[in-house]
Tab-separated table of N, CA, C and O in Angstrom:
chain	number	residue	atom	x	y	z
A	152	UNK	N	136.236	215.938	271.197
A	152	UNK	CA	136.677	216.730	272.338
A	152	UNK	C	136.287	218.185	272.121
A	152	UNK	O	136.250	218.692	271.000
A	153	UNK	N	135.997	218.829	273.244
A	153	UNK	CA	135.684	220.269	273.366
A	153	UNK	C	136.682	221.117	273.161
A	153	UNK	O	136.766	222.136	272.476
A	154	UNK	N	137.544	220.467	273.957
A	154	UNK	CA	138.299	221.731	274.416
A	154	UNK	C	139.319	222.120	273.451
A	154	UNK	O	139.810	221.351	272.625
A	155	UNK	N	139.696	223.696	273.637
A	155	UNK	CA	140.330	223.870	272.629
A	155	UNK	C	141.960	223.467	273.145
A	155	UNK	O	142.422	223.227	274.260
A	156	UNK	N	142.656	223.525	271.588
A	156	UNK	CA	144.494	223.294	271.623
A	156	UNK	C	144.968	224.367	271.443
A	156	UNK	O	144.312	225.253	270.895
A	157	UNK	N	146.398	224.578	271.919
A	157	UNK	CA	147.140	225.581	271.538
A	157	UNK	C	148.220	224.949	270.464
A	157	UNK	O	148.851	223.932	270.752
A	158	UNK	N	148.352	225.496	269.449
A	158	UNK	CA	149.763	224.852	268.265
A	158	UNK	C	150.163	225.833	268.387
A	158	UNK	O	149.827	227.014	268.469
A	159	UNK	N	151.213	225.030	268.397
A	159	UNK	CA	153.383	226.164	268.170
A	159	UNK	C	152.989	226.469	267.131
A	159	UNK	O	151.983	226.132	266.507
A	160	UNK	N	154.104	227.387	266.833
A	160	UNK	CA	154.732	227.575	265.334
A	160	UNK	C	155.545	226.503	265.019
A	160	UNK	O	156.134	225.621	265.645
A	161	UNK	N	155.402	226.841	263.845
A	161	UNK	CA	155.862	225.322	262.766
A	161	UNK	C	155.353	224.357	263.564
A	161	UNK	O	156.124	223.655	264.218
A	162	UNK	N	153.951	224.175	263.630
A	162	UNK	CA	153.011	222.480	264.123
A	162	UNK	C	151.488	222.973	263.403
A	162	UNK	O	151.272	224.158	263.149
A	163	UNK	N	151.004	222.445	263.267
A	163	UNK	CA	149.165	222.003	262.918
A	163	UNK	C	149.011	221.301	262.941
A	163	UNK	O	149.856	220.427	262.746
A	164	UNK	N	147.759	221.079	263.208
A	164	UNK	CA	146.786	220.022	263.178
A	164	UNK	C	145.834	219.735	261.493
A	164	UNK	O	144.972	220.333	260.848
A	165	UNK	N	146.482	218.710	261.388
A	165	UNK	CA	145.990	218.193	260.121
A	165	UNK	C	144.275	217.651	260.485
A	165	UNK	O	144.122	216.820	261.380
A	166	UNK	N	142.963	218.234	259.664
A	166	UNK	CA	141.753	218.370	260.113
A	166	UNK	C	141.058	217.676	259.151
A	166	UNK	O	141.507	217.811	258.013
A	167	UNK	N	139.873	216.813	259.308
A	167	UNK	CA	139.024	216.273	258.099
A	167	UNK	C	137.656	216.188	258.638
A	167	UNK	O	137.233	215.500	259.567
A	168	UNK	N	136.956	217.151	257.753
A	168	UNK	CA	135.218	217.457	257.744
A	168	UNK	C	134.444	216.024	257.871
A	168	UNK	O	134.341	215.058	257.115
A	169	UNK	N	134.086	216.245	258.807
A	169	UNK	CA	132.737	214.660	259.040
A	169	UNK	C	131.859	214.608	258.416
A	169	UNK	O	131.410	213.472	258.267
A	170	UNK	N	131.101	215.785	257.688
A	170	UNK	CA	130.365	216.408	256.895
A	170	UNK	C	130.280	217.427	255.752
A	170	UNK	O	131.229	218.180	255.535
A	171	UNK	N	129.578	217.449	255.293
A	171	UNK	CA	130.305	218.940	254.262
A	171	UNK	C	129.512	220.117	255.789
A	171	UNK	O	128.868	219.634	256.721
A	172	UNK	N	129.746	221.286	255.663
A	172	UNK	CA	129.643	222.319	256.179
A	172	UNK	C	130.601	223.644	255.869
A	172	UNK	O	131.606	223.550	255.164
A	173	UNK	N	130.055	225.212	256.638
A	173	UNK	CA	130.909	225.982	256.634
A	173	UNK	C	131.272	226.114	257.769
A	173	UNK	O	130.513	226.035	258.735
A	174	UNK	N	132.787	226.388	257.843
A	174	UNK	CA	133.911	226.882	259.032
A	174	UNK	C	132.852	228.091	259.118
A	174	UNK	O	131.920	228.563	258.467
A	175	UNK	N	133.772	228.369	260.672
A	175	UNK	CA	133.823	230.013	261.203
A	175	UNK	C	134.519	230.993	260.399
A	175	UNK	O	134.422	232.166	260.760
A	176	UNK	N	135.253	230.701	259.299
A	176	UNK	CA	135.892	231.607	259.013
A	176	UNK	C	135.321	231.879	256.767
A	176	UNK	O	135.921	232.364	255.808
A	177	UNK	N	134.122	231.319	256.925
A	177	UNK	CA	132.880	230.859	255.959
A	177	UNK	C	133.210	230.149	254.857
A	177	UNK	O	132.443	230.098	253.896
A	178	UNK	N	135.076	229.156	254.886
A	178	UNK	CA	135.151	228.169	254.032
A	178	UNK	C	133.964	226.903	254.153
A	178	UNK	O	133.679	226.210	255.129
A	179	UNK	N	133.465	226.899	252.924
A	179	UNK	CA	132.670	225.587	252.697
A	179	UNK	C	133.641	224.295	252.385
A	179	UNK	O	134.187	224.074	251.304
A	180	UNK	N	133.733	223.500	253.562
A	180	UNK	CA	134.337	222.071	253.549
A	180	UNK	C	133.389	220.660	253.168
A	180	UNK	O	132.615	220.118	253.956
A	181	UNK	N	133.558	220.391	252.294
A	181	UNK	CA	133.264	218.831	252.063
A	181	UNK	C	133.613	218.000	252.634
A	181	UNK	O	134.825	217.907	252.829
A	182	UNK	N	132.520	216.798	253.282
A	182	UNK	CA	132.992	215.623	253.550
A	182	UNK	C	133.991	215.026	253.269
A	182	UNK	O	134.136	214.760	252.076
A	183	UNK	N	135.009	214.606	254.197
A	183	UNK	CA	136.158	213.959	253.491
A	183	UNK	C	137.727	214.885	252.914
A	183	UNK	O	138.698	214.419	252.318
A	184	UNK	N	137.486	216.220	253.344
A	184	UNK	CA	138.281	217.003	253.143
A	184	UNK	C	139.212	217.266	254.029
A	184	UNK	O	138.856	217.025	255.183
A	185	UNK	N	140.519	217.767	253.877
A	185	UNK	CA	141.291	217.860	254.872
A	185	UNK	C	142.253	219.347	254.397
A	185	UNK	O	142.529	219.768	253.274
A	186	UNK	N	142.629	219.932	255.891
A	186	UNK	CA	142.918	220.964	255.582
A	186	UNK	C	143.890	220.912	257.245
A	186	UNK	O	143.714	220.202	258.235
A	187	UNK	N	144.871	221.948	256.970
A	187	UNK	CA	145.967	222.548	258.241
A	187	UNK	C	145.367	223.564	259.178
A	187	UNK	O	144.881	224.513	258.564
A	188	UNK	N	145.290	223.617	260.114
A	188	UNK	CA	145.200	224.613	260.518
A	188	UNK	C	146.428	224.562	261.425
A	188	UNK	O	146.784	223.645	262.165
A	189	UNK	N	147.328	226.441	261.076
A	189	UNK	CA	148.766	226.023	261.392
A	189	UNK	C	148.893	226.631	262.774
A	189	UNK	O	147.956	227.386	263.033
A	190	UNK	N	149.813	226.504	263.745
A	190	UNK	CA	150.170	227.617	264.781
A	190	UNK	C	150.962	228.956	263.925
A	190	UNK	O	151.187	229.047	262.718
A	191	UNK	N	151.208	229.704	264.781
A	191	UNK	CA	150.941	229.489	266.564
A	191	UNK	C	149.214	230.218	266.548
A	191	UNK	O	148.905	231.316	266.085
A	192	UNK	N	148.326	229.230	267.187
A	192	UNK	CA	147.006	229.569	267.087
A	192	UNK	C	146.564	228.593	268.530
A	192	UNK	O	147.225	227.880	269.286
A	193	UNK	N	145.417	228.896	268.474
A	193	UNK	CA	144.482	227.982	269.381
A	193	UNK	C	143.520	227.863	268.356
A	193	UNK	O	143.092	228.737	267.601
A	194	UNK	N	143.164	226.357	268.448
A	194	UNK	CA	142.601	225.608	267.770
A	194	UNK	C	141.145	225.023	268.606
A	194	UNK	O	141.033	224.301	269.596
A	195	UNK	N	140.138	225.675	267.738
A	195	UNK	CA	138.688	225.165	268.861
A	195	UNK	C	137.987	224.485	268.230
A	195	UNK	O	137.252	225.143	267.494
A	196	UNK	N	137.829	223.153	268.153
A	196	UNK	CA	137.303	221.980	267.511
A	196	UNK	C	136.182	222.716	267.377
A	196	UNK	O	135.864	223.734	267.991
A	197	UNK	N	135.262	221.789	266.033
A	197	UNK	CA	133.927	221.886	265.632
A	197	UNK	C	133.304	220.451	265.384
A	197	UNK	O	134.000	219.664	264.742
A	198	UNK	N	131.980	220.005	265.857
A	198	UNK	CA	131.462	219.123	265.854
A	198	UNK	C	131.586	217.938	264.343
A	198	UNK	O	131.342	216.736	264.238
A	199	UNK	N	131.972	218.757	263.563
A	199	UNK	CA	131.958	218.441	262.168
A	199	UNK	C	133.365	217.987	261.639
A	199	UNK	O	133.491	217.533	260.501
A	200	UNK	N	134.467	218.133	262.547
A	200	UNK	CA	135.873	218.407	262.825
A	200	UNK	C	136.654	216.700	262.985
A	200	UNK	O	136.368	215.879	263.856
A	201	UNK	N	137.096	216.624	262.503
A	201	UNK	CA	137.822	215.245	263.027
A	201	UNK	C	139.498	215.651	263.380
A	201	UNK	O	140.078	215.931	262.330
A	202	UNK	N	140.138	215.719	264.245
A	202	UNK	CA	141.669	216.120	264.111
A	202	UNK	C	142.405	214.644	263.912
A	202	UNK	O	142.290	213.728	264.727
A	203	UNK	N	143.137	214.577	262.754
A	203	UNK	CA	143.525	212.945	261.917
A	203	UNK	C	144.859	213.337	262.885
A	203	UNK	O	145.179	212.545	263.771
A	204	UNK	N	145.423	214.259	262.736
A	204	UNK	CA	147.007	214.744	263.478
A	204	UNK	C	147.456	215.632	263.812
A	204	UNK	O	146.818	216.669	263.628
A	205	UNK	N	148.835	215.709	264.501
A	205	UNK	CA	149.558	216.527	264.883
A	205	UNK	C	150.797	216.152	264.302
A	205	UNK	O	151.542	215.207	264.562
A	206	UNK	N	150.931	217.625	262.959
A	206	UNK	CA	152.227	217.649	262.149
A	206	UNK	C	152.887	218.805	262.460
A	206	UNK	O	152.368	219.921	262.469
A	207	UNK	N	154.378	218.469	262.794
A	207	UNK	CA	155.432	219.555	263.010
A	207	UNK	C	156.326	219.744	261.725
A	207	UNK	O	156.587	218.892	260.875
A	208	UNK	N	156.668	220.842	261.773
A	208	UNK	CA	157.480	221.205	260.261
A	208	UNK	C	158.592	220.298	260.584
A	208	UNK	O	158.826	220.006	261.756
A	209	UNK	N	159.530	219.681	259.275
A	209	UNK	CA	160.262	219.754	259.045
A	209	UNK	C	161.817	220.508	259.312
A	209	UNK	O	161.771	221.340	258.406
A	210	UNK	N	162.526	220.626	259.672
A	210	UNK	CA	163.932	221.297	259.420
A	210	UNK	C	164.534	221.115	258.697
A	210	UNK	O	164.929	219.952	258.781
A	211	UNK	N	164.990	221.694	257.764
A	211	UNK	CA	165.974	221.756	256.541
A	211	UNK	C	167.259	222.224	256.700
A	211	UNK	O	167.348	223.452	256.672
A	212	UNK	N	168.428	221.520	256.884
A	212	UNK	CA	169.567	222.346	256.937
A	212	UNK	C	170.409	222.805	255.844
A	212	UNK	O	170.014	222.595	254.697
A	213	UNK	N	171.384	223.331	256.015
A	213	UNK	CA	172.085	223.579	254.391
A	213	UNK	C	172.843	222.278	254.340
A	213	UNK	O	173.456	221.707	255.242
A	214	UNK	N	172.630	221.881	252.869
A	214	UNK	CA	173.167	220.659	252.214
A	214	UNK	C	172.400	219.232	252.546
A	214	UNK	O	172.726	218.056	252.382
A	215	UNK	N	171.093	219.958	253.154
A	215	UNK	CA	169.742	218.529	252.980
A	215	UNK	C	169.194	219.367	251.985
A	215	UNK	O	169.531	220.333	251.300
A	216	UNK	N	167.616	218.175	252.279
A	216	UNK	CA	166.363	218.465	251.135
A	216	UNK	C	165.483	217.223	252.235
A	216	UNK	O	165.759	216.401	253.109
A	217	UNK	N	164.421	217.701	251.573
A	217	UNK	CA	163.155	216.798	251.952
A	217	UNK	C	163.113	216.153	250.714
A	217	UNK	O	163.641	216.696	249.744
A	218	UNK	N	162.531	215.014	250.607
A	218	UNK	CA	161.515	214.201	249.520
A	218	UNK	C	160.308	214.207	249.741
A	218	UNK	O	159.996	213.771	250.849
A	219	UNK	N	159.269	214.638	248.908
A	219	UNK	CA	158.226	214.766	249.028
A	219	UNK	C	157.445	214.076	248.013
A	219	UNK	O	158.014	214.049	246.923
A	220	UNK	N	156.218	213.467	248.056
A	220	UNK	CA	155.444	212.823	247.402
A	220	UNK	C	154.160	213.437	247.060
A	220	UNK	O	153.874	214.396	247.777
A	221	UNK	N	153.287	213.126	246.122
A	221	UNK	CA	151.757	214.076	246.133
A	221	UNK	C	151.199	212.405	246.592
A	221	UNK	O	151.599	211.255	246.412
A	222	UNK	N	150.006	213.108	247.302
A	222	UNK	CA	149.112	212.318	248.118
A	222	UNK	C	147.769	212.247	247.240
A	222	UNK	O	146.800	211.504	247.400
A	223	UNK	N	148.033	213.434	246.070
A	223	UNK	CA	147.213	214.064	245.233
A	223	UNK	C	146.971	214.725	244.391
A	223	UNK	O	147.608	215.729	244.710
A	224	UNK	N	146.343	215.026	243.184
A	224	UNK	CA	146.704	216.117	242.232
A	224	UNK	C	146.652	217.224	242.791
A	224	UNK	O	145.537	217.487	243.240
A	225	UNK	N	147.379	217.935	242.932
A	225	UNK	CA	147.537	219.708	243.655
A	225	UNK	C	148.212	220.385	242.887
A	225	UNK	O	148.806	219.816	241.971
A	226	UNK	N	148.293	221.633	243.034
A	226	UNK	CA	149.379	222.836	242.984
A	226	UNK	C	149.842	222.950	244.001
A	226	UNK	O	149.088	222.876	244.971
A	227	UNK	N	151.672	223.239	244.268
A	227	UNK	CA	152.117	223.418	245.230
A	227	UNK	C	152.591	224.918	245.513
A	227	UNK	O	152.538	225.697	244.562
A	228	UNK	N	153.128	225.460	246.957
A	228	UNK	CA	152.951	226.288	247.460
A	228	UNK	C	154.124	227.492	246.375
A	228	UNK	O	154.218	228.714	246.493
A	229	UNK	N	154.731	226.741	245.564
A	229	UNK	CA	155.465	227.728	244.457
A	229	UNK	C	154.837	227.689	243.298
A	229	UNK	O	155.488	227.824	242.261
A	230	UNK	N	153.375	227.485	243.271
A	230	UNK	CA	152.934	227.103	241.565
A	230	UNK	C	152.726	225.887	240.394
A	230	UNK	O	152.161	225.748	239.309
A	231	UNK	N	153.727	224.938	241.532
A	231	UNK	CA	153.721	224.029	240.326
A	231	UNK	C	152.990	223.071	240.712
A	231	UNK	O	152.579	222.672	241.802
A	232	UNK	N	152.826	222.562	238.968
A	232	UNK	CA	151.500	221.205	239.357
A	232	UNK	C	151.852	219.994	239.787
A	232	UNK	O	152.841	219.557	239.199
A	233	UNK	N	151.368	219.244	240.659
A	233	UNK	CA	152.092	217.947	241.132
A	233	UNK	C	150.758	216.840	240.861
A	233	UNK	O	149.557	217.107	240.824
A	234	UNK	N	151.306	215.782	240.723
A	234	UNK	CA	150.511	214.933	240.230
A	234	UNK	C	150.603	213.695	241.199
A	234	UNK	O	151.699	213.543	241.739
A	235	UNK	N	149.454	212.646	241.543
A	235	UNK	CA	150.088	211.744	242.317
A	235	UNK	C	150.573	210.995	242.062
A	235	UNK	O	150.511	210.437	240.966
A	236	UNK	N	151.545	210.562	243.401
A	236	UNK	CA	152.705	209.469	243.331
A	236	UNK	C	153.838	210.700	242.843
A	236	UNK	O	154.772	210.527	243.625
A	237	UNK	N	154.205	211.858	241.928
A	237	UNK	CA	155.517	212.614	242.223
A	237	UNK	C	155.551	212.507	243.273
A	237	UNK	O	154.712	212.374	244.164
A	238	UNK	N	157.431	212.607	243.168
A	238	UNK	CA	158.388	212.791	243.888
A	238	UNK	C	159.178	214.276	243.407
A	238	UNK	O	159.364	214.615	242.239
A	239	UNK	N	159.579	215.044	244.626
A	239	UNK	CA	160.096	216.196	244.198
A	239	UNK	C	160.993	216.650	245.563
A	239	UNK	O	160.925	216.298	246.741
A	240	UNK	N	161.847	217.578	244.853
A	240	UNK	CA	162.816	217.965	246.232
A	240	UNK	C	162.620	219.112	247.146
A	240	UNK	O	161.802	219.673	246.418
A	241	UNK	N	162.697	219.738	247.944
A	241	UNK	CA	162.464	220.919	248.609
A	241	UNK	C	164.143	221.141	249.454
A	241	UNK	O	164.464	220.378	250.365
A	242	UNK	N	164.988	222.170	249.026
A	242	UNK	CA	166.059	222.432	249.184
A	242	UNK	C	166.352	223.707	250.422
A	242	UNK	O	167.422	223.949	250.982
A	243	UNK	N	165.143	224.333	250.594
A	243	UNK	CA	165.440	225.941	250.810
A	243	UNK	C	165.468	225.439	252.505
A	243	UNK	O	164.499	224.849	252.983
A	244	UNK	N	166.487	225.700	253.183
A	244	UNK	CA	167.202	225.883	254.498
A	244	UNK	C	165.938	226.557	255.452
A	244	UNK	O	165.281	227.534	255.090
A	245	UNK	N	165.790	226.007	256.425
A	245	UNK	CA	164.868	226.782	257.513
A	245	UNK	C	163.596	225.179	257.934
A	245	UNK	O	163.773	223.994	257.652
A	246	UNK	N	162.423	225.829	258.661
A	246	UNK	CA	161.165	225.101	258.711
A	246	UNK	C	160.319	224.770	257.512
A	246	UNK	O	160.008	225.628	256.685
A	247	UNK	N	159.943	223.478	257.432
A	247	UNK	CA	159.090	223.299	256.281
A	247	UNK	C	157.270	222.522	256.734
A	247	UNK	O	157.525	221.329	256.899
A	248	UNK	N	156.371	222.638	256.869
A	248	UNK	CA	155.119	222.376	257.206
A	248	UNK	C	154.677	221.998	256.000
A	248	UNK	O	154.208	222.774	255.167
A	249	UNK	N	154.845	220.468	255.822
A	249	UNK	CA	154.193	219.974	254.997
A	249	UNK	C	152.540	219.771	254.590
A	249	UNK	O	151.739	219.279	255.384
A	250	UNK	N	152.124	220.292	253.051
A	250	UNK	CA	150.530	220.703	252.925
A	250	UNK	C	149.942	219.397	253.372
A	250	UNK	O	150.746	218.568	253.800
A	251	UNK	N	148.570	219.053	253.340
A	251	UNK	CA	147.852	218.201	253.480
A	251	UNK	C	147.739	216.996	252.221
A	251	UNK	O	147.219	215.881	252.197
A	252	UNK	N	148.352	217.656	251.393
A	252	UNK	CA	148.375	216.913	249.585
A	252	UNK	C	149.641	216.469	249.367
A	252	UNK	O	149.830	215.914	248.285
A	253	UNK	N	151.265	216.650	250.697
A	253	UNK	CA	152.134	216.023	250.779
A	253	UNK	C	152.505	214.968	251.799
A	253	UNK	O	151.940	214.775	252.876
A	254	UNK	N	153.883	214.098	251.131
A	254	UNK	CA	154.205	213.014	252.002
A	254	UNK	C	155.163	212.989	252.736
A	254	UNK	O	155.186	211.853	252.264
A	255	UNK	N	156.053	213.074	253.464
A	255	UNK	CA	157.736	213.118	253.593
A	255	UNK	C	158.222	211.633	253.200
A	255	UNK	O	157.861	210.570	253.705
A	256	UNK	N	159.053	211.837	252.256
A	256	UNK	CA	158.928	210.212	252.102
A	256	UNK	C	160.921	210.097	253.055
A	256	UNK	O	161.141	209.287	253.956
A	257	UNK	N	161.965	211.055	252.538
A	257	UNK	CA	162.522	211.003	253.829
A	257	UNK	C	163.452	212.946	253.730
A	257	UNK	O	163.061	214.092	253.506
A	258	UNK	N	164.559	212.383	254.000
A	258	UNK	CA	165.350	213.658	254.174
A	258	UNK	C	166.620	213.099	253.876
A	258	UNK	O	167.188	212.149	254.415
A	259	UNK	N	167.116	214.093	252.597
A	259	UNK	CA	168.188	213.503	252.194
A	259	UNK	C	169.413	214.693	252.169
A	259	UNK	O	169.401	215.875	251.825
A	260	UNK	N	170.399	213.857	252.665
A	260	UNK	CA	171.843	214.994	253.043
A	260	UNK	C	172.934	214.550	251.770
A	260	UNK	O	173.389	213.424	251.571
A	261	UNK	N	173.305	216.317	250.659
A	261	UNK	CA	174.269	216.294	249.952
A	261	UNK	C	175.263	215.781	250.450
A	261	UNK	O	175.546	215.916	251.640
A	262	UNK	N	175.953	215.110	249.618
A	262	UNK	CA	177.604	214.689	249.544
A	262	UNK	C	178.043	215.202	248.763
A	262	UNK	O	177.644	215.041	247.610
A	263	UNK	N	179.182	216.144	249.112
A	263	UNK	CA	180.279	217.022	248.485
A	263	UNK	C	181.469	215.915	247.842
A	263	UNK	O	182.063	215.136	248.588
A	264	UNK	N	181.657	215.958	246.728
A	264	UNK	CA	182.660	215.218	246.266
A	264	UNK	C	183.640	216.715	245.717
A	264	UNK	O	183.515	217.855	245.270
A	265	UNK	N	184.718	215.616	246.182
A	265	UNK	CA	186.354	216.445	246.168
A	265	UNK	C	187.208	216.085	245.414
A	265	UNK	O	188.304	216.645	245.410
């Protein structure tokens, strides 16, 4: 498709190169690569472009967490190394936009014991 999208905040479009090439913005992408591009933006496809999805953040309230999985060996967005198949928690209250190298596996709510 041509035409371009508009993404919210907290949404992207999860993207994977048909080819290796460089973006407009002169990242060199490899075949087979996948990358976010997040709102709030307009999003103008490239021939080379595959859009796999449309991912919306997460909400985190106080006394959840996400579960998250690696899809892949990465570093995550605080530094640390994740390996695949971890599992790890994400606690911090607000929107969460999961990377391209994570899973939601679900969302889990504390129980206060009294």
């Amino acid at each position: 498709s041509t035409q371009s999208t508009w993404v919210e905040k907290n949404s992207a479009l999860r993207l994977r190169a048909l080819r290796d090439f460089t973006d407009s913005n002169g990242v060199k992408r490899r075949a087979g690569a996948e990358w976010l591009f997040e709102g709030p933006g307009t999003y103008l496809p490239a021939v080379e472009v595959d859009v796999v999805e449309a991912v919306k953040a997460q909400i985190i309230r106080p006394n959840e967490a996400l579960k998250l999985s690696a899809r892949e060996d990465f570093t995550d967005s605080h530094g640390n190394s994740r390996t695949v198949g971890e599992e790890w928690l994400v606690v911090t209250p607000g929107a969460y936009l999961p990377r391209v190298e994570e899973t939601v596996v679900t969302k889990v709510t504390a129980h206060v014991l009294c």
